[in-house]
Short mmCIF file of C-alpha atoms and ligand atoms in Angstrom, two decimals:
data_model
loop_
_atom_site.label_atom_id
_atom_site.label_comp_id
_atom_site.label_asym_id
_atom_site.label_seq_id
_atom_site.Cartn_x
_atom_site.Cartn_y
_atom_site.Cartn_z
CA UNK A 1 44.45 42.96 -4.84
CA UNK A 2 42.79 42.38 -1.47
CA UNK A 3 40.09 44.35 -2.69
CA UNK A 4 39.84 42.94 -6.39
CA UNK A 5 39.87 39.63 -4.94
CA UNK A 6 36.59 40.52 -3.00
CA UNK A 7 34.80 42.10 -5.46
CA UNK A 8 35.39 39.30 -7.54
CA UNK A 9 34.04 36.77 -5.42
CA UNK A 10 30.77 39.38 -4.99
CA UNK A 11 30.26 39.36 -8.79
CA UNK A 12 30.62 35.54 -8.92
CA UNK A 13 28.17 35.65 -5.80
CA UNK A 14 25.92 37.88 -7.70
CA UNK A 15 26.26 35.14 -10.49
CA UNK A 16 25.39 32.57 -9.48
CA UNK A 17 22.39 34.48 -7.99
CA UNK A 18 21.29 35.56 -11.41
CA UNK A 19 22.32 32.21 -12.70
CA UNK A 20 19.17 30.91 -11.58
CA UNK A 21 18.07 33.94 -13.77
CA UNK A 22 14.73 34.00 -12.76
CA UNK A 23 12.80 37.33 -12.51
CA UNK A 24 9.30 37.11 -12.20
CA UNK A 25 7.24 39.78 -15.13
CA UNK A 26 5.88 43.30 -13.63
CA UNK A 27 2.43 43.96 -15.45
CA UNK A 28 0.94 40.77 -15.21
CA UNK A 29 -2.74 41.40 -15.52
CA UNK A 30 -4.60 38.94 -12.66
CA UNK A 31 -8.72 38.22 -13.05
CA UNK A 32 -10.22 37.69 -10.28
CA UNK A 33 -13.71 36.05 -10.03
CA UNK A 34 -15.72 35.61 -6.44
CA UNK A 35 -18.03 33.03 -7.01
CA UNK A 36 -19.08 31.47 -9.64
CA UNK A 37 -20.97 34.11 -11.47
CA UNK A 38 -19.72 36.68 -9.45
CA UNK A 39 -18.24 40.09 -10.21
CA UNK A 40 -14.58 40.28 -11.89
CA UNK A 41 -12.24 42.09 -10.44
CA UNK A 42 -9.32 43.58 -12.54
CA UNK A 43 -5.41 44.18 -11.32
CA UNK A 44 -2.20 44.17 -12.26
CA UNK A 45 0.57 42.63 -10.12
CA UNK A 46 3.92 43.47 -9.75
CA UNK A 47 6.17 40.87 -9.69
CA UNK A 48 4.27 37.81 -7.67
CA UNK A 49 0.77 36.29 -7.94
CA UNK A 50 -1.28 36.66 -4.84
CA UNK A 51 -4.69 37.41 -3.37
CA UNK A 52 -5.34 38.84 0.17
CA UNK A 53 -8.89 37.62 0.36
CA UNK A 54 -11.01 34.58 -0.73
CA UNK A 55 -12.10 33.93 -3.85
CA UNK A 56 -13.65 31.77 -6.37
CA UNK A 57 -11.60 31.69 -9.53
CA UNK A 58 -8.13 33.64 -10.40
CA UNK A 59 -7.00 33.62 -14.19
CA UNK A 60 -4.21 35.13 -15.97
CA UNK A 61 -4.62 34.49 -19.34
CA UNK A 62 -2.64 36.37 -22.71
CA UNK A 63 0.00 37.69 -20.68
CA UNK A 64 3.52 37.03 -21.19
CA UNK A 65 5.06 35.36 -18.43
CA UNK A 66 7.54 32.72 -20.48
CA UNK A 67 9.38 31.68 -16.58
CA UNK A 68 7.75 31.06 -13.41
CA UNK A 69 10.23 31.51 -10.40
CA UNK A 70 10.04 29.93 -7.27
CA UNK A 71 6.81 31.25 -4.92
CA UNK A 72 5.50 32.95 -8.45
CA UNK A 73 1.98 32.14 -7.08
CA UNK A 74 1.35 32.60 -3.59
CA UNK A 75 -2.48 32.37 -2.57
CA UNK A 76 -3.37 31.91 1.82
CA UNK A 77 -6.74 32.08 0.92
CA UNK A 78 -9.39 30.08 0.02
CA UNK A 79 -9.39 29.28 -3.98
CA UNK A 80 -11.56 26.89 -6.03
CA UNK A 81 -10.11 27.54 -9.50
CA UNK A 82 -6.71 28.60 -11.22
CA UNK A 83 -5.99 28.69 -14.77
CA UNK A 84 -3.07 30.24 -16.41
CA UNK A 85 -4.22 30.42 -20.17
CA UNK A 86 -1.92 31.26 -23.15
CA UNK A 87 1.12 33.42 -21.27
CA UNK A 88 3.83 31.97 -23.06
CA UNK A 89 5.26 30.18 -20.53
CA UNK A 90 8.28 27.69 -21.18
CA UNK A 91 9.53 26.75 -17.94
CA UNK A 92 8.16 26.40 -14.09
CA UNK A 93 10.57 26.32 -11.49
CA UNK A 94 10.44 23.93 -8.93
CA UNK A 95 8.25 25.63 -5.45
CA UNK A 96 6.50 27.99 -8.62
CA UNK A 97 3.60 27.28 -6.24
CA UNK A 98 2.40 28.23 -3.28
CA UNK A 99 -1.07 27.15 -2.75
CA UNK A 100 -2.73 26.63 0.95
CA UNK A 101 -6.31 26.49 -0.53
CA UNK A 102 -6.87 22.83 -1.99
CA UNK A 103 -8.57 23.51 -5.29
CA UNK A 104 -10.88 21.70 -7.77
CA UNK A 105 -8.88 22.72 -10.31
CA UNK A 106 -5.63 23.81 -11.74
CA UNK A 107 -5.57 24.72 -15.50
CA UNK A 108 -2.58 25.32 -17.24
CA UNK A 109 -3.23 25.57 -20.91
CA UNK A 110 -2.04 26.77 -24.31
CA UNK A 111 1.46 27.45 -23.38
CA UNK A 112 4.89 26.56 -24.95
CA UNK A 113 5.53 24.63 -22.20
CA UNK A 114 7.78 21.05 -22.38
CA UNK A 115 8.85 19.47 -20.14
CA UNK A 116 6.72 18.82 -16.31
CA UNK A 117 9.48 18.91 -13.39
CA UNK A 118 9.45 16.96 -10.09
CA UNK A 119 8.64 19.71 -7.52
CA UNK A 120 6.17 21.53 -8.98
CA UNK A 121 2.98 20.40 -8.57
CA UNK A 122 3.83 17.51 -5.63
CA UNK A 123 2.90 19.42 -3.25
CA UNK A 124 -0.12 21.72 -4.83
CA UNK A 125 -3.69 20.41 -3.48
CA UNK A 126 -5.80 20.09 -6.86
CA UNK A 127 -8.64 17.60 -7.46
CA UNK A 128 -7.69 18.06 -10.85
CA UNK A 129 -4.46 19.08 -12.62
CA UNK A 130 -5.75 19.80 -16.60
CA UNK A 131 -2.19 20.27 -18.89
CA UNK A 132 -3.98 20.07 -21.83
CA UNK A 133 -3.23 22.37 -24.80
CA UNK A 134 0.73 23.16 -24.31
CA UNK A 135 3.81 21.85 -25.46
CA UNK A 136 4.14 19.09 -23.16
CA UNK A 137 7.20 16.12 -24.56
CA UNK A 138 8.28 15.39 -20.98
CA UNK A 139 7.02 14.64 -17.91
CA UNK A 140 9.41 13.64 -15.23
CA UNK A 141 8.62 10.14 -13.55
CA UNK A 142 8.41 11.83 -10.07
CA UNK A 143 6.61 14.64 -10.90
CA UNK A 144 2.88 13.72 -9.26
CA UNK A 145 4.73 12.09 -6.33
CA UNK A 146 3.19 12.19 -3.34
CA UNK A 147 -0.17 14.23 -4.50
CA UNK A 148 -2.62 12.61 -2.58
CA UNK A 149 -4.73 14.74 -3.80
CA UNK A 150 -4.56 14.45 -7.48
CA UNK A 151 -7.94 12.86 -8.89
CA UNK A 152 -8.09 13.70 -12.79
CA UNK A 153 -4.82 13.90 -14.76
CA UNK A 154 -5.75 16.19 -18.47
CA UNK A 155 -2.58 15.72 -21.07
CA UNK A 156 -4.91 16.25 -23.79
CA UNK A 157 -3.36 17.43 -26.85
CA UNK A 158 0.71 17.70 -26.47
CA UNK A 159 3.60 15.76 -27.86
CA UNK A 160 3.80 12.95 -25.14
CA UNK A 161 5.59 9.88 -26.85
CA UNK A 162 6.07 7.64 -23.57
CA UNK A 163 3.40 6.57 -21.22
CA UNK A 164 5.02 5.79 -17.49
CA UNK A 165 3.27 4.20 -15.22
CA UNK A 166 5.46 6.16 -12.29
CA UNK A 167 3.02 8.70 -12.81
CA UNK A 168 0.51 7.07 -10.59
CA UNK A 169 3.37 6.38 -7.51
CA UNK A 170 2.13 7.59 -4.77
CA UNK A 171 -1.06 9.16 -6.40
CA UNK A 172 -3.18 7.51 -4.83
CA UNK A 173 -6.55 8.83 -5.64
CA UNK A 174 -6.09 9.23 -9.32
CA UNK A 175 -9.14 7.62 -10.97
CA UNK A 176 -8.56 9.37 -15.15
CA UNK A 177 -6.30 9.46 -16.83
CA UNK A 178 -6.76 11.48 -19.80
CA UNK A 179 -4.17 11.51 -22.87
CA UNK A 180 -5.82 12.31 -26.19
CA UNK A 181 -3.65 13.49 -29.33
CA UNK A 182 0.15 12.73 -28.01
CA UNK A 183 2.81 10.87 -29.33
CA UNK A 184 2.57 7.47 -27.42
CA UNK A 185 3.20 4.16 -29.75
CA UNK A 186 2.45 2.19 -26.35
CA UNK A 187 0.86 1.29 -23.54
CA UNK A 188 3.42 -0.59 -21.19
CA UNK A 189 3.26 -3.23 -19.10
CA UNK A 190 1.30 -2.42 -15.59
CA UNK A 191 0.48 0.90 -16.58
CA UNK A 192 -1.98 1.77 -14.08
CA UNK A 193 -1.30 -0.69 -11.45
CA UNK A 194 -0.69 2.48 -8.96
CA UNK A 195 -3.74 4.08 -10.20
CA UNK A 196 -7.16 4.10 -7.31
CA UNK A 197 -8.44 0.92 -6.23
CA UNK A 198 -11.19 2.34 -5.06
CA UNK A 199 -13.40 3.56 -8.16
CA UNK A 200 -13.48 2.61 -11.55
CA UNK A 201 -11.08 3.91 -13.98
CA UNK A 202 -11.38 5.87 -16.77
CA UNK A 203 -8.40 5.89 -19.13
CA UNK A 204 -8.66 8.07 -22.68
CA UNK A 205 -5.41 7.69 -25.05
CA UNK A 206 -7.41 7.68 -28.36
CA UNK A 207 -5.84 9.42 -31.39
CA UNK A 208 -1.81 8.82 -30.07
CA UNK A 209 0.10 6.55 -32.61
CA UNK A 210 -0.11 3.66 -30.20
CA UNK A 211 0.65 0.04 -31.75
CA UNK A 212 1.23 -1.97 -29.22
CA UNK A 213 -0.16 -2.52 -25.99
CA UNK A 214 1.55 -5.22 -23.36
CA UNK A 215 -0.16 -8.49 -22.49
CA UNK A 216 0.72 -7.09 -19.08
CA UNK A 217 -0.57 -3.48 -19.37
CA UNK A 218 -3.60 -4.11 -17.16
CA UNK A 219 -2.46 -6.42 -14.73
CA UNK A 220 -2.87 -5.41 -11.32
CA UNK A 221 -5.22 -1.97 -12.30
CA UNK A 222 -8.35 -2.05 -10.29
CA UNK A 223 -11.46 -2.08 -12.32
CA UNK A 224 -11.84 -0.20 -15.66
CA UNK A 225 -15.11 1.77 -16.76
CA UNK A 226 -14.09 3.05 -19.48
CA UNK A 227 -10.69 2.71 -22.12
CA UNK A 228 -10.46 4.50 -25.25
CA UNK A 229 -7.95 3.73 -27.27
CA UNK A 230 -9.95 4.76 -31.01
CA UNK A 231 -7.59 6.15 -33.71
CA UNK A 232 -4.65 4.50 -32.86
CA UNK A 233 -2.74 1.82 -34.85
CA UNK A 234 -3.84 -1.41 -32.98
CA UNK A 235 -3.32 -4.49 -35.25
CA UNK A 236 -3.80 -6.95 -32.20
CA UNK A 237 -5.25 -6.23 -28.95
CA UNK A 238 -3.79 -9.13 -26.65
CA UNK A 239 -5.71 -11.56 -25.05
CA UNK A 240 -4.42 -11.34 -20.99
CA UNK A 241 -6.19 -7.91 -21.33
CA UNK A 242 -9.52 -9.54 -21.06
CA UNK A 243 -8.49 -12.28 -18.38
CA UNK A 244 -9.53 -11.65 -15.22
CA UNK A 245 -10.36 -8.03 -15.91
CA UNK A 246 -13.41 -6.06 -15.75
CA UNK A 247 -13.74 -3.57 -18.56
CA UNK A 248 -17.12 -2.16 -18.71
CA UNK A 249 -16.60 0.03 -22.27
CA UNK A 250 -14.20 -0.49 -24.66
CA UNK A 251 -13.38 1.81 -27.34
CA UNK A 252 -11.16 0.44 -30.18
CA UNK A 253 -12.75 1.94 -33.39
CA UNK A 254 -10.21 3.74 -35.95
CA UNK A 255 -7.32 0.87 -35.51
CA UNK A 256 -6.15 -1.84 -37.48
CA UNK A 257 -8.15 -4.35 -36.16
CA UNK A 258 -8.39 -7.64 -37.90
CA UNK A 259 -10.04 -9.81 -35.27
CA UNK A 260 -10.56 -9.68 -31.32
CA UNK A 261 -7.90 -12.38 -28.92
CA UNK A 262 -10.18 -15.61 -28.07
CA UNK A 263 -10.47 -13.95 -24.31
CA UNK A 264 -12.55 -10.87 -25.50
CA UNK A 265 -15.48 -13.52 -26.31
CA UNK A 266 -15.36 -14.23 -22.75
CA UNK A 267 -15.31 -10.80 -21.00
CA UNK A 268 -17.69 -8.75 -18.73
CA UNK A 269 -17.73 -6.06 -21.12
CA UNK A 270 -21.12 -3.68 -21.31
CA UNK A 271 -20.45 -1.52 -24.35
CA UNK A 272 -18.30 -1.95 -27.28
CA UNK A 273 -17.55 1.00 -29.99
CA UNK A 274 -16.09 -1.03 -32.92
CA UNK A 275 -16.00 0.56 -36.07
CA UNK A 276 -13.21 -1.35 -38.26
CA UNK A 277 -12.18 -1.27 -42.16
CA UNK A 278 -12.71 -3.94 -44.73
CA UNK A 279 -10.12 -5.73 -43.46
CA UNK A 280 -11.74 -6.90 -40.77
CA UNK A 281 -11.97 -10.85 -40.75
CA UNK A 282 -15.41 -11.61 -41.98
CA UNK A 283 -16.55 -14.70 -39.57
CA UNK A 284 -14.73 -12.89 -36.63
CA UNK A 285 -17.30 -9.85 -37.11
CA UNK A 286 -20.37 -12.38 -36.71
CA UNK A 287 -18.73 -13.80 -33.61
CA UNK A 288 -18.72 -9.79 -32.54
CA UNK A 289 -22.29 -10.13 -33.80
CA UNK A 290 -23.36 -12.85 -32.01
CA UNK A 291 -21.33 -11.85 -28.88
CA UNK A 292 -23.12 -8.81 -28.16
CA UNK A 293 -26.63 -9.88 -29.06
CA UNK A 294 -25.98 -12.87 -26.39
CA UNK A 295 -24.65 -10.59 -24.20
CA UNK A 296 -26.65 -7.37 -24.22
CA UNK A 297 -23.76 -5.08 -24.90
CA UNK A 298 -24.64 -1.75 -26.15
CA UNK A 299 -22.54 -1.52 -29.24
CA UNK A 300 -21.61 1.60 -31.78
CA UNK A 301 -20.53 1.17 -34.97
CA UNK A 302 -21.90 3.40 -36.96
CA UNK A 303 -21.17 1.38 -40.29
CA UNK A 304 -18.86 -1.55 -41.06
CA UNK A 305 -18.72 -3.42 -43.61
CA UNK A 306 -17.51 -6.89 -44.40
CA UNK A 307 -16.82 -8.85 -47.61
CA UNK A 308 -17.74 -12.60 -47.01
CA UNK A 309 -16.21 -13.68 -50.75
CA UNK A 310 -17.24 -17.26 -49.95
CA UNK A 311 -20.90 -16.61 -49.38
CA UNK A 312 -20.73 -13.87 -51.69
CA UNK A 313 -22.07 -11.41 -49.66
CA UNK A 314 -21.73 -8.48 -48.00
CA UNK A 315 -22.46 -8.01 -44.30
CA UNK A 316 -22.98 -4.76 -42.99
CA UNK A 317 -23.42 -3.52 -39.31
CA UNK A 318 -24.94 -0.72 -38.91
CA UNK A 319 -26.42 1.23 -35.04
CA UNK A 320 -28.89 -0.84 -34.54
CA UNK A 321 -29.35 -3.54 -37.45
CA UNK A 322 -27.01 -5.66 -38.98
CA UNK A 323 -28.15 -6.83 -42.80
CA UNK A 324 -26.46 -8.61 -45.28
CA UNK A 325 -26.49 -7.63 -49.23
CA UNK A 326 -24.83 -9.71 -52.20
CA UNK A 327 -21.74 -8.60 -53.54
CA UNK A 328 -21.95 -6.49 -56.52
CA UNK A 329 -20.62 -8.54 -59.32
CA UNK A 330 -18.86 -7.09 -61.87
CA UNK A 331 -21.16 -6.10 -64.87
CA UNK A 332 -20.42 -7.95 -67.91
CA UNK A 333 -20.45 -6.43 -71.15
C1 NAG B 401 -8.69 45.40 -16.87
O1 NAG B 401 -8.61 46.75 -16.50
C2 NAG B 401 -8.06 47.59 -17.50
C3 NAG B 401 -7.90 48.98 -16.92
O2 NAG B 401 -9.05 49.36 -16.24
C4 NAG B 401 -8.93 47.57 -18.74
O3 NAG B 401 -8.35 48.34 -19.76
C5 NAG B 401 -9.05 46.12 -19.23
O4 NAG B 401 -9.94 46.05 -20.31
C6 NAG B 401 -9.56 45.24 -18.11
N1 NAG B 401 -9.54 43.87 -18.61
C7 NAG B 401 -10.55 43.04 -18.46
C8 NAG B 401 -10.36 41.69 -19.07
O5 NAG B 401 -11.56 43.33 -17.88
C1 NAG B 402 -7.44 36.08 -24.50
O1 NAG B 402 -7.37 36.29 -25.88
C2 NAG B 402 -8.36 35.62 -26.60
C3 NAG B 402 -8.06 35.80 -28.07
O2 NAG B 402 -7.77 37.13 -28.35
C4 NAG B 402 -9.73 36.14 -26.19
O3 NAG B 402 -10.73 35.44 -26.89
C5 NAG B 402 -9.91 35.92 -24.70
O4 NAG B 402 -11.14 36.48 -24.27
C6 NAG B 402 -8.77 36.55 -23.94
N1 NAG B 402 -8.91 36.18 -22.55
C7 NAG B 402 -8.98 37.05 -21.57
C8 NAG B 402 -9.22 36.50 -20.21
O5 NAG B 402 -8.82 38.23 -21.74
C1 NAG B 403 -2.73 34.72 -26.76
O1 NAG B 403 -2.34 35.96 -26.23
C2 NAG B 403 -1.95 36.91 -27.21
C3 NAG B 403 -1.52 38.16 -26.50
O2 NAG B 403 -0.47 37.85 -25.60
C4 NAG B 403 -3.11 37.17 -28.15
O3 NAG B 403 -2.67 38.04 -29.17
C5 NAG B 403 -3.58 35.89 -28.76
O4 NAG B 403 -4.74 36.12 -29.54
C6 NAG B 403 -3.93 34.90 -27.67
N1 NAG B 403 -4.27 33.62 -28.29
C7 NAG B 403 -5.31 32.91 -27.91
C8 NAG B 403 -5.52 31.62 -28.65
O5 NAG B 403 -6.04 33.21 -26.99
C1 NAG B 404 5.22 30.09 0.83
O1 NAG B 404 4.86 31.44 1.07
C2 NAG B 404 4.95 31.81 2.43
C3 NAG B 404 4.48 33.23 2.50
O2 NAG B 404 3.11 33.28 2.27
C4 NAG B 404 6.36 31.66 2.93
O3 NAG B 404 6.41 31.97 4.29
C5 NAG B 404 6.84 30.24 2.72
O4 NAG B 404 8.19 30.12 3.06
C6 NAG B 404 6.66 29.86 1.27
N1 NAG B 404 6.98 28.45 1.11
C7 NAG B 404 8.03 28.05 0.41
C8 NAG B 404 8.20 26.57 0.30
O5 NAG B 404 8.81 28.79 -0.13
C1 NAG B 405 7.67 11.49 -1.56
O1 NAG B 405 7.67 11.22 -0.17
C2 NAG B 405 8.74 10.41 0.24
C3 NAG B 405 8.53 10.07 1.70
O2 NAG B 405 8.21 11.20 2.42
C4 NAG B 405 10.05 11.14 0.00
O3 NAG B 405 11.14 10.32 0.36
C5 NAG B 405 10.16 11.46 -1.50
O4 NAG B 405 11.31 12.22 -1.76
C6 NAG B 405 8.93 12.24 -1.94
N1 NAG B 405 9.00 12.41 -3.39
C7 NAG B 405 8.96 13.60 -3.99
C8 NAG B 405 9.08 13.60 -5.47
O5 NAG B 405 8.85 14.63 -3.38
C1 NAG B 406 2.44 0.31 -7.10
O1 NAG B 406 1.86 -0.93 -7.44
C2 NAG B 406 2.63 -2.06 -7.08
C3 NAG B 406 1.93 -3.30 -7.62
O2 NAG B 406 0.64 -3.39 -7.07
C4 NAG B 406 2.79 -2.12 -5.58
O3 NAG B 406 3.61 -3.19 -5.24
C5 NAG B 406 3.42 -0.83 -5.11
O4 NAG B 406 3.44 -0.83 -3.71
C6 NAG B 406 2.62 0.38 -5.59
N1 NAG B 406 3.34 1.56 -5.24
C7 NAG B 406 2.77 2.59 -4.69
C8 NAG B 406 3.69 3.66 -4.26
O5 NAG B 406 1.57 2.70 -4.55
C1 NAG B 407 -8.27 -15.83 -12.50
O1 NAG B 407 -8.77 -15.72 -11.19
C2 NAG B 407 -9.09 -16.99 -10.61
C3 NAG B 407 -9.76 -16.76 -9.28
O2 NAG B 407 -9.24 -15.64 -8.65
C4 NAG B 407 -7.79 -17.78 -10.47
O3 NAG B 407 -8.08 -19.04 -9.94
C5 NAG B 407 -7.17 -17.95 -11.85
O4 NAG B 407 -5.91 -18.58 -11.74
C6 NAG B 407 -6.97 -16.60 -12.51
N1 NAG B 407 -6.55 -16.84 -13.88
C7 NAG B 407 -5.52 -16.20 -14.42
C8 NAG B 407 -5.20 -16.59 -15.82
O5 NAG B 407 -4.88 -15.35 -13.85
C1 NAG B 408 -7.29 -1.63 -42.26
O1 NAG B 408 -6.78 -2.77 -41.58
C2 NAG B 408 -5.71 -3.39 -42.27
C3 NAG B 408 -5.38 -4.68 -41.53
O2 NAG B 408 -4.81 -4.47 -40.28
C4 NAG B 408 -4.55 -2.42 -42.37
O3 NAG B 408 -3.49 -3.01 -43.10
C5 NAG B 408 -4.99 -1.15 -43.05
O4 NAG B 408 -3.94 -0.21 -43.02
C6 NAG B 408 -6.20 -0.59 -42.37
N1 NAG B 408 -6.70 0.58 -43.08
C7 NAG B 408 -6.78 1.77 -42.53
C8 NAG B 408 -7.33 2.85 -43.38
O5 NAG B 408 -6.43 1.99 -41.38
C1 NAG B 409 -14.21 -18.90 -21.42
O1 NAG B 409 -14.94 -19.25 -20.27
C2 NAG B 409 -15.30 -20.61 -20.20
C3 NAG B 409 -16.22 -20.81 -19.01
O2 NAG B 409 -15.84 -20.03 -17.95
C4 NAG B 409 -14.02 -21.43 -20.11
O3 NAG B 409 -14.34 -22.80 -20.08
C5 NAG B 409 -13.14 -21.13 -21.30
O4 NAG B 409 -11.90 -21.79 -21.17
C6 NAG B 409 -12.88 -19.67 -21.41
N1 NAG B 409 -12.19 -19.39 -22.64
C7 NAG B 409 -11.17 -18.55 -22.73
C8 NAG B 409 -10.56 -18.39 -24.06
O5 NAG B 409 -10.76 -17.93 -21.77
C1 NAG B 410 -31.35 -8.13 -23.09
O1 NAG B 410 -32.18 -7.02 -23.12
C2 NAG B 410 -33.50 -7.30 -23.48
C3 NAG B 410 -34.25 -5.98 -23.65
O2 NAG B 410 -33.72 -5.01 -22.82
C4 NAG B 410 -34.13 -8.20 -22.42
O3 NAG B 410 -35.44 -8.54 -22.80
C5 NAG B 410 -33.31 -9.47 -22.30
O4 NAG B 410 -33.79 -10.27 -21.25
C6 NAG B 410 -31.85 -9.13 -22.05
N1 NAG B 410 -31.08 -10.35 -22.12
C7 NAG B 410 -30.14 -10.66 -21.24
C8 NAG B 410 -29.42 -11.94 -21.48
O5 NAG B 410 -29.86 -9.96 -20.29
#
C-alpha cells in the first residue's frame, strides 16, 4: 500500500510535470547570418535555440515548432536580428525568451499563432517587435508591460478586433503603431495617450472594419505625423479630434465620408489623402478645396467626383487640378 501510495504520488508528480506538456522539437534547422551580407552558417539544434558566439541575424524559418517552452531561445551573445518565419507555431510560453543582446528586431511571422501572453516579450530588448502575418485575435493588455525598449509595434495583417490602449502602459518609447488588415470596428477613447511624448507618432489602422472612432481617442497623445485610417467604414470623423491636436497627415480615403466636423477647417494639418464616393456632400468638397489651396496642404486624391445637381455640374478633383464639367443630361429621343 505504502508503496502504491508513493508511486502514485510520483506519477501525479510526473503529471503535473508533463502537464505543462511542453517539449521543445529536436531537428530544428537554425540560420545563422554574421553580418549583414555575411556568410550563412547552417545547423540543426537539438532541443533549445542558442548561439555561442556573436552574430548578426539568426532565422528559423519552415520548421515545425507549433510550442515554444520556457528558455526555447537562449542567445548571451550579441544579436541584431531574429525572425522565426512560418514554423507553425500556436503557442509561446511565458520566459520562451531568453535574450541578453538588445536587438533591432524581432520578427515573428506567418505562424498560426493567437493569442500574445503577458510574459513573453516584457522583458525581451527589441527596438522593434514585427507580429505581422500570423493568427493573432488576442493580445493580452499586459503583454508589452514594462518594455522600455519597444519602439515599433507591426500587427499587420491578423484578426485583431479590439484596439487597447494598455498596450502602450509602460512602453514608453513606442512611437508606431502599426495595425493594417485586423478586425478593429474602433478606435477608443485615449488610445495612445501612453504612447512617446517625445517624437511624433505614426499610427497605421487602414483596411480594419473600423466605424467609429471616440471624440476622445486622441486626447492626451503627443503629436501625430502621420494616421491612416483609409479603407475603413468612417461615416463621421468627430470634431475634438482636430481641437487642440497636431496632425501633420491624415489619411481617410476609402470610408464613408460625407463631410469633414467644422474643427478639421481649422487644423494644422500638412497633407490630406481624401479620396471619397459620390456621396460626398458637394459644397463640403469645395470647402476641402478651398481649405487646402489656402493652406498649402499637399493633398491626394487621385479622382473624386461630385454631383452639384443645383448648379448642374459636375466637379471633379483630380492630383493636381480640380475642373468642373456639366452634368450629362439625359438624351432625349
Ligand atoms: C542546411 O544544411 C543542410 C545539410 O548540409 C542542407 O541540406 C540544407 O540545404 C541547408 N539549408 C540551407 C537553407 O542552406
Ligand atoms: C521557406 O520556404 C519558402 C517557400 O517554400 C521559401 O521560399 C523560403 O526560401 C524558405 N526559407 C528558408 C529560410 O529556407
Ligand atoms: C512553410 O513551410 C513549409 C514546410 O514546413 C513549406 O512547405 C511551405 O512552403 C512554407 N510556406 C511559406 C509561405 O513559406
Ligand atoms: C536564462 O538562461 C540562463 C542560461 O543562459 C539561465 O541561467 C537563466 O536562469 C535563464 N533565465 C530564466 C528567467 O529562466
Ligand atoms: C511591470 O513592473 C511593475 C513594477 O516593477 C510590476 O509590478 C509589474 O508586475 C510589471 N508588469 C509586468 C506585466 O511584468
Ligand atoms: C498613461 O497615460 C495617463 C494619461 O496621461 C497617465 O496618467 C498615466 O500615468 C500613463 N501611464 C503610464 C504607465 O505611462
Ligand atoms: C486649447 O488650448 C488652449 C491653450 O492651451 C486652452 O486655453 C483651450 O481651453 C483649449 N481648448 C480646448 C477645447 O481644449
Ligand atoms: C459612399 O458613402 C455613402 C455615404 O456615407 C455610403 O452610404 C456608401 O456606402 C458609400 N459607398 C461605398 C462604396 O463605400
Ligand atoms: C477656428 O479658429 C478661429 C480662430 O482661431 C476661431 O475663432 C473659431 O472659433 C475656430 N472654429 C472652430 C470650429 O474651432
Ligand atoms: C504656398 O506655396 C506656394 C508655392 O510653393 C507659395 O508661393 C505660397 O507662398 C505658399 N502659401 C502659403 C500661404 O504658405
Amino acid at each position: 500500500m505504502h508503496t502504491l501510495a508513493v508511486s502514485a504520488l510520483l506519477v501525479s508528480l510526473l503529471l503535473t510535470v508533463s502537464c505543462e506538456n511542453c517539449e521543445n522539437p529536436l531537428n530544428v534547422e537554425i540560420l545563422v547570418y554574421d553580418d549583414v551580407n555575411g556568410d550563412i552558417k547552417n545547423f540543426t539544434s537539438e532541443g533549445v535555440i542558442t548561439v555561442s558566439e556573436d552574430v548578426f541575424q539568426v532565422l528559423v524559418a519552415n520548421q515545425t515548432i507549433k510550442k515554444l517552452c520556457q528558455n526555447y531561445v537562449i542567445i548571451n551573445n550579441e544579436l541584431t536580428v531574429l525572425q522565426l518565419l512560418n514554423n507553425s507555431i500556436e503557442d509561446i510560453s511565458p520566459s520562451a525568451f531568453n535574450i541578453s543582446a538588445t536587438l533591432a528586431l524581432f520578427k515573428i511571422s506567418e505562424n498560426p499563432l493567437n493569442t500574445i501572453k503577458k510574459g513573453v516579450f516584457n522583458h525581451v530588448r527589441t527596438k522593434e517587435l514585427d507580429l505581422s502575418y500570423n493568427n493573432i485575435a488576442v493580445i493580452e493588455a499586459d503583454a508589452l508591460e514594462n518594455n522600455t525598449y519597444l519602439e515599433i509595434i507591426k500587427l499587420n495583417h491578423n484578426f485583431i478586433k479590439e484596439f487597447d490602449p494598455n498596450w502602450f502602459i509602460k512602453t514608453p518609447n513606442v512611437y508606431k503603431i502599426s495595425a493594417i488588415y485586423n478586425e478593429m470596428t474602433r478606435i477608443p477613447a485615449y488610445a495612445f495617450v501612453n504612447m512617446t511624448k517625445t517624437r511624433p507618432l505614426k499610427i497605421r489602422l487602414s483596411a480594419n472594419r473600423i466605424e467609429e472612432i471616440d471624440p476622445l481617442a486622441l486626447e492626451g497623445a503627443g503629436v501625430i505625423d502621420v494616421l491612416r485610417v483609409s479603407g475603413n467604414r468612417i461615416r463621421d470623423i468627430p470634431g475634438q479630434l482636430f481641437v487642440n491636436k497636431t496632425i501633420k497627415s491624415l489619411q481617410v480615403d476609402t470610408n464613408k465620408l460625407q463631410c469633414f466636423p467644422e474643427q478639421f477647417f481649422n487644423s494644422t494639418l500638412t497633407e490630406l489623402t481624401f479620396e471619397e464616393n459620390t456621396s460626398f456632400d458637394c459644397a463640403c468638397l469645395i470647402r476641402v478645396k478651398n481649405f487646402v489651396e489656402d493652406r498649402n496642404i499637399t493633398v491626394i486624391y487621385p479622382s473624386i467626383i461630385c454631383e452639384d445637381k443645383a448648379r448642374e455640374v459636375q466637379i471633379v478633383f483630380n492630383k493636381d487640378k480640380t475642373f468642373k464639367i456639366p452634368l450629362m443630361k439625359p438624351s432625349t429621343l
